[in-house]
């Protein structure tokens, strides 16, 4: 073929790309057939086929694509006024030019298929599927491979504006509709009379149509659309913060499935909301983007709830809708590990440190139990997250008392409500027991993320029983029952006119939890109150035979000592006048109750006295020790600490604490070290009184709050010390034993007391510190003498 031949001219007319022409001229079928016969005769079909396709590829790579990327709208400076309609039209023009060139190449490929039919080509050079499919891949690869970094910045604001326009002009959503009326369009920010929304929507729709027909809409705009919608999702999710009492998951899903879905459908369906059945690619693209956005929204909303989960716990059950929303989200995404990690960190930083009072930690623990029991009935998260709180509370000495006070105190608390509203915890029937023989085929194993059955037995059946889980902090009911006995004893001793109705109600509820056997002593204590009132009425009546009526009103609480907690081992000598009245009361009691007597505990109870000081008369309720002190100072205005301690039979260090109360009242002052005197009516006494009040109020309150009973832990310690002789005998005979072996043998020989291995370990470690035991190699042994 020579350059001036007719076939050469015809070849350039059919394939103008060979001479770098970007437009095509009409070609008749006869011309294509003529050219095809010519190449077949010359056996040049394969050569021409490869040459044309290679020329198309080079032109696409070096001319068409670079020209397109060099013309798209670039990002303007921030201070430059932007005409959004003009920018969209520029973008539309550039995309249209690319589409024209795309159609030009397709026209050439159609001619190439006719001039060089597949049956005339060797298999090794024949394009797989067809030439159009091969070009489509080549076109996409070349276009995306040369995508400039600044493209996203240049067109992102265009999509953002069109999203706003869509919301205002097409969407049925009420989003952004609460903006005050004005003469400015909220979508395009133009004057209402000069609104450009229609022009923007038209240009945007046309541009997307061209991109869609070339099959590059998702590649060019997919990432931009995704990021834009994700930003909008972030904004909507942030609006839900601190609104725990309302569920938001449905409203968020509704917004995503209406506003966002409609916008994406218009973009990938040539501007129409009615999906064209033939547009399978567009539908698949929308479905793929929606799936990705739904996952993102669930993850973002779940993380927002997790970030606020401590406040959600504290506000439960008011915050239950947020907990339910999180359950819905976590069924679709895997964030349980993140929940455990973040919540454990929150609880540790907010609760588990010395600056938080034990009652507040206990309140947080109970709230966490309630929330997590509702959130995860399997008990896995509950056990994992609350374990550090449980261990921390176990290490605080006042935890037991706080729990008992919360259960039976005067105020309202979560534990008190649980005690009142719930009945006996009936053990759940096991799955095997409930399963009828005829239903054995319907049995299924537990889900893979549930706790093993052995662990579930420890807490799953108790998720609704908050009290049981709180008591399990120590694993021993006896500790709580003993602390309740102590608290009940203090209440009985601190009220002169005690109304037992509330305590009886509490006791009956506690019996449901802990059994009547453990609480039998408390029944006796309350009965002692009733009996004491009756006995007091009889003894103080004229018919009792009391030789002389007391010079003051008195009421004795007569207790059955074997059923009451152990009183603190402190002594005090009462004033002789008071002691004589007590002796007469005792003799009358002995005549009334044959073979019984009274043993007074003079430090317990309350005394109402009338004090006249500096011309002022004041009625006060004080402890017997405080009353005794003021009586002695009324007899002698000055005492040194040792002499007064000898007079009252009280150690000086204890007596000094008792004196603080009267110092705080401005009635007694310490003039020298360990020398106290009654404050006289001098001019500066008022100033001294005020000063004493300021300095000693805190100490006074602490002194008044001091318990007359040994703590439950102290009593437990005394009980366990009884077994020290057993331990010594074991180690004498067997030389050395590990902790678990000692525990087993004690349980065998001393089964009347139930104690844990941890309690035994504390006793043994104390003996090691006292050099009565040696611990080495994991075993205990007696020291060698």
XYZ file of C-alpha atoms in Angstrom:
785
model
C 0.000 0.000 0.000
C 1.531 3.265 -1.167
C 0.767 6.627 0.449
C -1.027 7.843 -2.664
C -3.082 4.722 -3.220
C -6.870 4.693 -2.818
C -6.670 2.029 -0.081
C -4.287 4.210 1.914
C -6.695 7.147 1.775
C -9.602 4.895 2.638
C -7.714 3.503 5.642
C -7.191 7.035 7.025
C -10.819 7.896 6.373
C -12.041 4.822 8.277
C -9.472 5.206 11.102
C -8.648 8.927 11.435
C -6.781 8.208 14.657
C -3.894 7.015 12.501
C -3.333 10.602 11.395
C -4.170 12.077 14.819
C -7.627 13.269 13.774
C -10.247 13.403 16.608
C -13.333 13.449 14.392
C -14.783 10.822 12.098
C -16.320 11.094 8.641
C -19.260 8.987 7.518
C -18.229 5.677 6.011
C -20.372 3.369 3.915
C -20.600 -0.371 4.486
C -19.245 -0.995 0.993
C -16.089 0.921 1.852
C -15.543 -1.178 4.967
C -16.051 -4.395 2.984
C -13.645 -3.206 0.302
C -10.968 -2.443 2.864
C -11.561 -5.781 4.566
C -11.103 -7.694 1.241
C -7.976 -5.759 0.456
C -6.251 -6.598 3.767
C -7.343 -10.213 3.483
C -5.782 -10.507 0.041
C -2.578 -8.929 1.302
C -2.710 -11.142 4.464
C -2.362 -7.974 6.559
C -5.517 -8.271 8.701
C -3.613 -9.087 11.917
C -1.026 -6.371 11.270
C -3.625 -3.643 10.701
C -5.642 -4.852 13.716
C -2.685 -4.552 16.077
C -1.563 -1.258 14.565
C -4.952 0.481 14.926
C -5.513 -0.784 18.463
C -2.033 0.294 19.518
C -2.596 3.755 18.006
C -5.896 4.095 19.908
C -4.163 3.119 23.139
C -1.326 5.643 22.658
C -3.685 8.470 21.740
C -5.859 7.721 24.771
C -2.892 7.594 27.125
C -0.908 10.598 25.820
C -3.545 12.971 24.508
C -7.157 12.344 25.504
C -6.775 11.619 29.218
C -4.137 14.310 29.966
C -6.283 16.900 28.151
C -9.299 15.919 30.266
C -7.512 16.146 33.612
C -5.966 19.466 32.662
C -9.383 21.085 32.125
C -11.490 20.038 35.131
C -12.445 22.853 37.563
C -9.657 23.460 40.045
C -10.055 24.634 43.617
C -10.364 28.402 43.883
C -8.672 30.485 46.581
C -10.823 30.926 49.684
C -11.138 34.710 49.204
C -12.213 34.365 45.547
C -15.927 34.708 44.899
C -17.229 31.435 43.466
C -19.949 31.189 40.850
C -21.148 27.666 41.510
C -23.310 27.522 38.388
C -20.399 28.549 36.198
C -18.140 25.972 37.831
C -20.687 23.227 37.324
C -21.143 24.209 33.703
C -17.372 24.143 33.179
C -17.225 20.728 34.763
C -20.132 19.576 32.591
C -18.382 20.867 29.446
C -15.139 19.036 30.247
C -16.956 15.772 30.972
C -18.997 16.123 27.794
C -15.819 16.533 25.730
C -14.442 13.372 27.279
C -17.681 11.574 26.430
C -17.473 12.748 22.817
C -13.946 11.366 22.597
C -15.110 8.149 24.280
C -17.846 7.756 21.647
C -15.251 8.507 18.937
C -13.077 5.585 20.066
C -16.098 3.271 20.237
C -16.948 4.191 16.642
C -13.409 3.300 15.562
C -13.620 -0.041 17.372
C -16.874 -0.902 15.600
C -15.173 -0.230 12.223
C -12.105 -2.219 13.285
C -14.298 -5.223 14.105
C -15.772 -5.113 10.587
C -12.477 -4.501 8.761
C -10.620 -7.108 10.842
C -13.238 -9.709 11.855
C -12.370 -12.092 14.637
C -12.422 -15.190 12.436
C -9.588 -13.684 10.355
C -7.363 -13.089 13.403
C -4.926 -15.495 15.042
C -6.111 -16.516 18.555
C -3.026 -15.079 20.245
C -3.784 -11.481 19.190
C -7.561 -11.643 19.358
C -8.961 -9.552 22.225
C -10.727 -11.478 24.966
C -14.486 -11.063 24.851
C -14.331 -8.254 22.248
C -12.603 -5.010 21.360
C -15.150 -2.834 23.216
C -14.631 -4.697 26.487
C -10.855 -4.487 26.159
C -11.057 -0.758 25.434
C -13.397 -0.211 28.398
C -10.797 -1.717 30.748
C -8.045 0.275 29.064
C -10.046 3.509 29.306
C -10.748 3.042 33.046
C -7.193 2.051 33.890
C -5.664 4.995 32.012
C -8.137 7.536 33.393
C -7.823 6.502 37.051
C -4.069 5.978 36.722
C -3.610 9.652 35.799
C -6.112 10.998 38.373
C -4.525 14.182 39.830
C -4.271 14.560 43.608
C -6.143 17.864 43.567
C -9.183 16.472 41.752
C -11.138 15.682 44.929
C -10.528 19.162 46.375
C -11.556 20.761 43.099
C -14.994 19.163 42.785
C -15.893 18.226 46.353
C -17.601 21.542 47.069
C -19.642 21.090 43.874
C -21.113 17.864 45.199
C -21.647 19.436 48.623
C -23.705 22.270 47.106
C -25.744 19.894 44.966
C -26.453 17.780 48.063
C -27.904 20.851 49.781
C -29.930 21.693 46.695
C -31.303 18.165 46.605
C -32.317 18.291 50.272
C -34.282 21.496 49.732
C -35.798 20.786 46.331
C -36.335 17.028 46.129
C -36.112 15.350 49.523
C -39.178 14.870 51.702
C -37.011 15.099 54.816
C -37.569 17.919 57.287
C -33.825 18.318 57.702
C -32.652 21.922 57.799
C -36.231 23.123 57.437
C -36.284 24.809 60.825
C -34.188 27.731 59.533
C -35.866 31.102 59.906
C -37.531 32.449 56.808
C -35.473 34.913 54.759
C -35.109 36.226 51.242
C -31.957 34.112 50.707
C -32.150 30.576 49.338
C -30.622 28.252 51.950
C -29.382 25.838 49.266
C -27.520 28.005 46.756
C -27.195 31.048 49.104
C -28.497 33.358 46.360
C -31.328 35.868 46.624
C -34.643 34.053 46.294
C -35.485 36.035 43.179
C -32.214 34.884 41.601
C -32.232 31.295 42.860
C -29.897 29.010 40.889
C -31.029 25.677 42.364
C -32.695 24.514 39.147
C -29.642 25.338 37.033
C -27.359 23.625 39.532
C -29.501 20.492 39.603
C -29.713 20.389 35.798
C -25.953 20.809 35.235
C -25.154 18.278 37.955
C -27.596 15.729 36.523
C -26.224 16.078 33.012
C -22.636 15.741 34.195
C -23.411 12.571 36.129
C -25.259 11.189 33.101
C -22.139 11.525 30.917
C -19.926 9.991 33.592
C -22.390 7.148 34.018
C -22.559 6.407 30.282
C -18.767 6.115 30.276
C -18.941 3.812 33.312
C -16.616 6.007 35.407
C -19.100 7.745 37.701
C -18.271 5.641 40.737
C -14.523 5.803 40.092
C -14.518 9.603 39.770
C -17.185 10.544 42.315
C -17.657 7.494 44.550
C -15.008 8.450 47.103
C -16.126 12.080 47.144
C -19.757 11.089 47.662
C -18.825 8.665 50.408
C -16.758 11.209 52.331
C -19.390 13.887 51.896
C -22.155 11.663 53.242
C -19.939 10.413 56.057
C -19.399 14.001 57.167
C -23.165 14.473 57.184
C -23.567 11.250 59.185
C -21.010 12.524 61.713
C -23.009 15.723 62.095
C -26.300 13.912 62.609
C -24.799 11.403 65.060
C -23.191 14.208 67.075
C -26.652 15.701 67.504
C -27.638 12.623 69.538
C -24.981 13.170 72.223
C -26.206 13.450 75.830
C -29.729 12.513 74.744
C -29.812 9.056 76.319
C -33.549 8.889 76.970
C -34.460 8.698 73.267
C -33.703 6.018 70.703
C -32.040 7.425 67.585
C -31.151 4.363 65.543
C -34.456 4.280 63.653
C -34.425 7.996 62.832
C -30.835 7.748 61.583
C -31.679 4.733 59.432
C -34.773 6.481 58.085
C -32.692 9.521 57.103
C -30.101 7.311 55.412
C -32.702 5.246 53.568
C -34.645 8.265 52.328
C -32.538 11.398 51.881
C -29.202 9.735 51.101
C -30.679 6.840 49.113
C -32.751 9.197 46.950
C -29.741 11.404 46.251
C -27.522 8.471 45.273
C -30.318 6.986 43.176
C -30.624 10.241 41.214
C -26.873 10.379 40.682
C -26.485 6.808 39.440
C -29.847 6.584 37.659
C -29.543 9.532 35.273
C -31.426 11.957 37.527
C -34.472 9.774 38.066
C -35.810 8.319 41.329
C -37.423 5.445 39.426
C -34.722 2.813 39.024
C -34.409 1.628 35.438
C -34.430 -2.207 35.438
C -31.835 -2.180 32.650
C -29.469 -0.075 34.729
C -28.169 -2.991 36.803
C -24.749 -1.406 37.187
C -26.240 1.757 38.723
C -28.397 -0.250 41.125
C -25.438 -2.379 42.180
C -23.353 0.744 42.752
C -26.035 2.375 44.921
C -26.504 -0.837 46.911
C -22.754 -1.116 47.455
C -22.423 2.498 48.617
C -25.483 2.217 50.884
C -24.124 -0.935 52.499
C -20.856 0.843 53.203
C -22.630 3.930 54.574
C -24.974 1.881 56.777
C -21.978 0.136 58.311
C -20.240 3.486 58.837
C -23.320 5.014 60.475
C -23.727 2.034 62.835
C -20.059 2.173 63.777
C -20.092 5.954 64.317
C -23.269 5.839 66.416
C -22.038 2.860 68.438
C -18.711 4.564 69.188
C -20.569 7.727 70.220
C -22.655 5.716 72.688
C -19.571 3.867 73.972
C -17.782 7.180 74.570
C -20.692 8.219 76.821
C -21.274 4.834 78.423
C -20.223 5.891 81.909
C -22.918 8.591 81.960
C -25.340 6.069 80.471
C -24.593 3.665 83.329
C -25.085 6.339 85.977
C -28.395 7.440 84.400
C -29.802 3.928 83.859
C -32.704 3.050 83.453
C -33.459 6.526 82.062
C -30.757 5.856 79.474
C -32.112 2.428 78.467
C -32.987 3.554 74.885
C -29.294 4.290 74.260
C -28.342 0.839 75.594
C -30.921 -0.779 73.312
C -29.572 1.191 70.349
C -26.067 -0.052 71.094
C -27.350 -3.639 71.163
C -28.839 -3.126 67.697
C -25.590 -1.649 66.355
C -23.364 -4.363 67.808
C -25.399 -7.036 66.009
C -24.171 -5.525 62.740
C -20.605 -4.530 63.639
C -17.951 -6.053 65.870
C -17.123 -3.531 68.592
C -17.536 -5.572 71.779
C -13.800 -5.532 72.417
C -13.773 -1.736 72.054
C -16.712 -1.498 74.470
C -14.965 -3.639 77.087
C -11.690 -1.739 76.713
C -13.168 1.767 76.861
C -15.686 1.054 79.607
C -13.042 -0.630 81.768
C -10.834 2.424 81.284
C -13.724 4.795 82.154
C -14.654 2.911 85.322
C -11.033 2.696 86.392
C -10.400 6.431 85.909
C -13.752 7.633 87.285
C -14.358 5.222 90.178
C -11.378 3.118 91.180
C -9.148 5.583 92.986
C -8.886 6.872 96.572
C -10.608 10.179 95.789
C -14.009 8.518 95.346
C -16.055 7.605 98.419
C -17.037 3.975 98.827
C -20.818 4.709 98.626
C -20.258 6.399 95.260
C -18.230 3.433 93.974
C -20.958 1.090 95.197
C -23.611 3.180 93.430
C -21.607 3.028 90.197
C -21.121 -0.732 90.608
C -24.848 -1.360 91.090
C -25.681 0.847 88.092
C -23.132 -1.039 85.996
C -24.693 -4.359 87.034
C -28.150 -3.170 86.024
C -27.014 -1.696 82.729
C -24.820 -4.595 81.636
C -27.377 -7.192 82.731
C -29.871 -5.528 80.416
C -27.311 -5.071 77.655
C -25.852 -8.583 77.696
C -27.998 -11.229 79.440
C -25.298 -13.865 78.819
C -23.217 -12.246 81.575
C -19.915 -12.234 79.683
C -19.492 -8.458 79.519
C -20.888 -8.025 83.018
C -18.338 -10.397 84.499
C -15.421 -8.997 82.490
C -16.097 -5.296 83.023
C -17.212 -5.336 86.677
C -14.529 -7.705 87.943
C -12.007 -4.878 88.690
C -14.689 -2.917 90.603
C -15.570 -6.014 92.605
C -11.923 -6.605 93.519
C -11.405 -2.941 94.400
C -14.474 -2.830 96.648
C -13.323 -6.010 98.368
C -10.144 -4.194 99.378
C -11.980 -1.295 101.070
C -12.756 -2.016 104.743
C -15.974 0.023 104.806
C -17.563 -1.693 101.790
C -19.599 -4.183 103.816
C -21.081 -1.454 105.984
C -21.906 0.689 102.949
C -23.742 -2.222 101.332
C -25.729 -2.990 104.473
C -26.521 0.697 104.987
C -27.703 0.996 101.385
C -29.914 -2.056 101.836
C -31.547 -1.028 105.110
C -30.764 2.676 105.617
C -33.196 5.548 106.047
C -32.632 7.037 102.599
C -33.515 5.616 99.206
C -30.929 3.708 97.201
C -30.805 1.272 94.311
C -30.120 -1.634 96.653
C -32.992 -0.700 98.958
C -35.332 -0.573 95.959
C -34.078 -3.964 94.797
C -34.679 -5.376 98.272
C -38.259 -4.100 98.350
C -39.387 -4.848 94.807
C -37.972 -8.351 94.319
C -39.074 -11.614 95.877
C -37.077 -14.735 96.589
C -34.724 -15.568 93.782
C -36.003 -18.843 92.463
C -33.300 -20.877 90.770
C -34.002 -21.224 87.103
C -34.747 -24.612 85.731
C -31.898 -25.908 83.694
C -32.406 -26.196 79.984
C -32.189 -29.958 80.236
C -34.937 -30.071 82.883
C -37.277 -27.879 80.848
C -36.710 -29.839 77.668
C -39.297 -32.482 77.135
C -38.194 -35.765 75.659
C -40.316 -35.038 72.626
C -38.443 -31.751 72.056
C -34.915 -33.096 72.088
C -34.551 -32.460 68.357
C -35.105 -28.713 68.888
C -32.063 -28.350 71.167
C -29.285 -26.055 69.958
C -25.931 -25.259 71.562
C -25.261 -21.816 73.013
C -23.961 -19.154 70.609
C -20.216 -19.140 70.217
C -19.796 -15.804 72.046
C -21.722 -16.898 75.143
C -20.085 -17.977 78.357
C -19.553 -21.684 79.050
C -22.280 -23.297 81.121
C -19.962 -23.651 84.105
C -19.375 -19.905 84.179
C -22.984 -19.048 83.447
C -24.037 -20.851 86.603
C -22.056 -18.313 88.616
C -23.820 -15.206 87.425
C -26.125 -15.627 84.419
C -29.060 -16.836 86.492
C -28.537 -13.887 88.829
C -28.421 -11.075 86.327
C -31.796 -9.869 87.584
C -30.725 -10.307 91.214
C -28.507 -7.309 91.826
C -28.339 -7.894 95.583
C -26.915 -11.388 95.176
C -24.202 -10.110 92.856
C -23.291 -7.328 95.296
C -23.123 -9.809 98.178
C -20.882 -12.007 96.036
C -18.191 -9.336 96.259
C -17.057 -11.234 99.356
C -18.533 -14.613 98.508
C -19.859 -15.053 102.063
C -23.335 -14.252 103.355
C -22.129 -14.435 106.953
C -20.050 -11.272 106.620
C -23.068 -9.263 105.488
C -25.386 -10.758 108.077
C -22.893 -9.977 110.844
C -22.505 -6.408 109.603
C -26.290 -6.041 109.519
C -26.413 -7.261 113.127
C -23.871 -4.596 114.044
C -25.783 -1.873 112.229
C -29.076 -2.974 113.748
C -27.505 -2.992 117.202
C -26.211 0.549 116.744
C -29.639 1.766 115.649
C -31.298 0.083 118.610
C -28.770 1.623 121.001
C -28.889 5.119 119.521
C -32.659 5.671 119.732
C -34.341 6.065 123.080
C -37.831 5.667 121.638
C -37.266 3.156 118.859
C -39.961 2.290 116.311
C -39.189 -1.212 115.100
C -41.694 -1.411 112.229
C -39.245 -0.442 109.492
C -36.533 -2.723 110.887
C -38.967 -5.629 111.083
C -39.905 -5.048 107.438
C -36.229 -4.945 106.424
C -35.518 -8.067 108.430
C -38.331 -10.002 106.736
C -37.006 -8.986 103.305
C -33.476 -10.003 104.279
C -34.730 -13.381 105.463
C -35.942 -14.007 101.943
C -32.401 -13.374 100.695
C -30.257 -14.978 103.383
C -32.552 -17.420 105.170
C -34.087 -17.336 108.634
C -31.276 -19.294 110.297
C -28.616 -16.659 109.708
C -30.931 -13.865 110.863
C -32.361 -15.564 113.937
C -30.173 -13.383 116.186
C -31.732 -10.252 114.682
C -35.196 -11.572 115.537
C -34.080 -11.934 119.139
C -32.596 -8.416 119.138
C -35.881 -6.885 118.022
C -37.741 -8.976 120.574
C -35.385 -7.606 123.237
C -36.625 -4.108 122.392
C -40.244 -5.055 123.053
C -39.343 -6.992 126.196
C -37.189 -4.126 127.492
C -40.079 -1.652 127.203
C -42.313 -3.992 129.158
C -39.659 -4.685 131.820
C -38.859 -0.953 132.196
C -42.536 -0.167 132.653
C -42.828 -2.807 135.371
C -39.598 -1.947 137.259
C -40.281 1.777 137.315
C -43.877 1.311 138.442
C -44.802 1.616 142.147
C -45.753 -2.074 142.266
C -42.218 -3.245 141.338
C -40.844 -2.894 144.852
C -38.142 -0.424 143.799
C -36.978 1.036 147.136
C -36.647 4.547 145.757
C -37.666 6.079 142.472
C -34.650 7.217 140.376
C -33.865 10.951 140.540
C -34.017 11.019 136.765
C -35.931 9.250 134.001
C -34.185 6.155 132.755
C -34.857 3.389 130.269
C -32.691 0.294 130.104
C -32.250 -1.800 126.976
C -31.917 -5.346 128.265
C -30.196 -7.507 125.652
C -29.647 -11.232 125.302
C -25.866 -11.053 125.112
C -25.367 -14.332 123.252
C -27.481 -13.055 120.327
C -26.119 -9.507 120.104
C -22.839 -8.536 118.440
C -19.751 -8.270 120.619
C -19.442 -4.904 122.355
C -16.107 -3.121 122.267
C -13.965 -4.088 125.197
C -13.809 -0.667 126.845
C -14.459 0.166 130.488
C -15.673 3.174 132.429
C -16.482 3.831 136.080
C -19.781 5.640 136.495
C -20.270 8.389 139.088
C -21.311 6.910 142.419
C -24.784 8.500 142.380
C -25.512 7.010 138.944
C -24.036 3.668 139.925
C -26.307 3.441 143.001
C -29.397 3.923 140.794
C -28.174 1.172 138.451
C -27.572 -1.183 141.383
C -31.110 -0.645 142.701
C -32.485 -1.225 139.199
C -30.493 -4.483 139.003
C -31.835 -5.775 142.314
C -35.413 -5.047 141.291
C -34.801 -6.864 137.994
C -33.376 -9.875 139.856
C -36.479 -10.077 141.983
C -38.659 -9.813 138.889
C -36.646 -12.301 136.770
C -35.510 -15.055 139.061
C -32.071 -16.552 138.367
C -31.204 -13.668 136.039
C -29.162 -10.530 136.531
C -27.967 -7.487 134.601
C -24.450 -6.685 133.491
C -24.304 -3.004 132.581
C -22.282 -1.671 129.616
C -21.889 1.949 130.763
C -20.363 3.226 127.511
C -23.451 2.441 125.434
C -26.668 4.401 125.120
C -27.637 8.069 125.194
C -28.054 10.543 128.049
C -30.144 13.726 127.981
C -28.635 16.289 130.360
C -29.243 19.926 131.226
C -26.065 21.994 131.380
C -25.808 25.483 132.913
C -22.666 27.308 131.830
C -21.849 31.013 131.862
C -25.408 31.820 132.777
C -26.885 29.798 129.882
C -28.969 26.659 130.342
C -28.779 24.124 127.527
C -30.320 20.689 127.093
C -28.039 18.240 125.294
C -28.066 14.596 124.274
C -24.631 13.057 124.844
C -22.968 9.693 125.367
C -22.595 8.258 128.906
C -18.844 8.964 128.776
C -19.416 12.620 127.868
C -22.026 12.953 130.608
C -19.642 11.413 133.169
C -16.889 13.859 132.217
C -19.085 16.915 132.675
C -20.345 15.593 136.030
C -16.756 15.274 137.300
C -15.919 18.804 136.128
C -19.008 20.124 137.882
C -17.611 18.647 141.103
C -13.996 19.738 140.471
C -13.212 22.485 137.894
C -9.680 21.297 137.073
C -8.366 17.810 136.225
C -5.168 16.440 134.846
C -5.618 13.717 132.248
C -4.150 10.850 134.297
C -6.174 11.643 137.434
C -9.443 11.881 135.522
C -8.612 8.679 133.642
C -8.000 6.903 136.964
C -11.258 8.289 138.346
C -13.244 7.093 135.311
C -11.220 3.867 134.820
C -10.497 4.903 131.232
C -7.167 4.942 129.365
C -5.872 8.543 128.935
C -5.660 8.226 125.136
C -9.366 7.300 124.983
C -10.317 9.922 127.559
C -8.635 12.688 125.542
C -10.935 11.852 122.589
C -13.959 12.139 124.880
C -12.783 15.527 126.192
C -12.700 16.959 122.677
C -16.499 17.151 122.621
C -16.630 19.523 125.627
C -13.712 21.500 124.222
C -15.721 21.995 121.043
C -18.600 23.303 123.164
C -16.287 25.863 124.803
C -16.868 24.483 128.299
C -13.468 22.867 128.887
C -10.024 23.983 127.769
C -6.530 22.592 128.021
C -4.431 25.193 129.859
C -1.253 23.129 129.926
C -0.306 19.822 128.442
C -2.699 17.176 129.853
C -4.259 19.727 132.245
C -7.915 20.601 131.630
C -10.120 23.111 133.423
C -13.681 24.349 133.304
C -13.981 27.609 131.388
C -15.109 30.416 133.708
C -17.304 33.405 132.851
C -14.409 35.663 131.808
C -14.603 38.318 129.104
C -12.708 36.211 126.612
C -14.709 33.042 127.139
C -16.996 33.818 124.196
C -14.017 34.192 121.907
C -12.495 30.950 123.254
C -15.807 29.196 122.784
C -15.999 30.294 119.155
C -12.399 29.242 118.573
C -12.982 25.849 120.146
C -16.059 25.317 117.993
C -14.112 26.096 114.843
C -11.181 23.812 115.677
C -12.973 20.776 117.023
C -16.231 20.312 115.138
C -14.838 17.675 112.791
C -13.340 15.662 115.639
C -16.614 15.879 117.541
C -18.617 14.500 114.646
C -16.168 11.671 114.193
C -16.365 10.840 117.881
C -20.144 10.762 117.905
C -20.221 8.505 114.873
C -17.954 5.967 116.610
C -19.545 2.539 116.824
C -20.089 0.748 120.128
C -19.773 -2.607 118.364
C -16.801 -4.446 117.023
C -16.846 -4.455 113.232
C -17.979 -7.564 111.396
C -14.444 -8.139 110.132
C -13.047 -7.924 113.679
C -15.615 -10.420 114.913
C -14.852 -12.715 111.990
C -11.166 -12.449 112.774
C -11.783 -13.536 116.353
C -13.813 -16.512 115.180
C -11.095 -17.669 112.824
C -8.370 -17.218 115.458
C -9.979 -20.125 117.319
C -8.553 -22.470 114.703
C -4.962 -21.421 115.278
C -4.509 -24.319 117.704
C -5.690 -26.751 115.004
C -3.176 -25.274 112.549
C -0.315 -25.533 115.045
C -1.172 -29.187 115.696
C -1.255 -29.962 111.960
C 2.119 -28.387 111.278
C 3.650 -30.040 114.355
C 2.639 -33.478 113.094
C 3.068 -32.980 109.328
C 5.963 -30.451 109.365
C 4.758 -28.354 106.368
C 1.537 -27.912 104.396
C 0.314 -25.756 101.493
C -2.618 -23.384 101.933
C -5.227 -25.517 100.180
C -4.305 -28.589 102.226
C -4.602 -26.648 105.508
C -7.983 -25.337 104.377
C -9.248 -28.835 103.516
C -8.175 -30.279 106.844
C -9.733 -27.438 108.813
C -13.006 -27.879 106.944
C -12.862 -31.536 107.867
C -12.167 -31.082 111.593
C -13.888 -27.729 112.172
C -16.910 -27.782 109.899
C -19.039 -25.681 112.281
C -17.626 -22.444 110.830
C -17.686 -21.703 107.133
C -14.703 -19.651 105.966
C -13.000 -19.096 102.634
C -9.466 -19.901 101.610
C -8.718 -16.185 101.254
C -9.753 -15.563 104.877
C -7.489 -18.383 106.022
C -4.628 -16.988 103.940
C -4.958 -13.590 105.677
C -4.645 -15.256 109.101
C -1.630 -17.336 108.068
C 0.111 -14.302 106.567
C -0.482 -12.370 109.788
C 1.143 -15.231 111.724
C 4.095 -15.076 109.327
C 4.502 -11.360 110.107
C 4.322 -12.171 113.812
C 7.121 -14.764 113.264
C 4.849 -17.591 114.415
C 4.949 -19.212 110.971
C 7.436 -19.516 108.125
C 6.299 -19.423 104.488
C 8.700 -20.763 101.855
C 8.310 -22.732 98.637
C 4.534 -22.416 98.696
C 4.139 -24.182 102.085
C 3.722 -23.064 105.692
C 5.687 -24.502 108.593
C 6.431 -23.685 112.212
C 9.704 -21.837 112.873
C 12.591 -23.992 114.052
C 13.509 -23.367 117.680
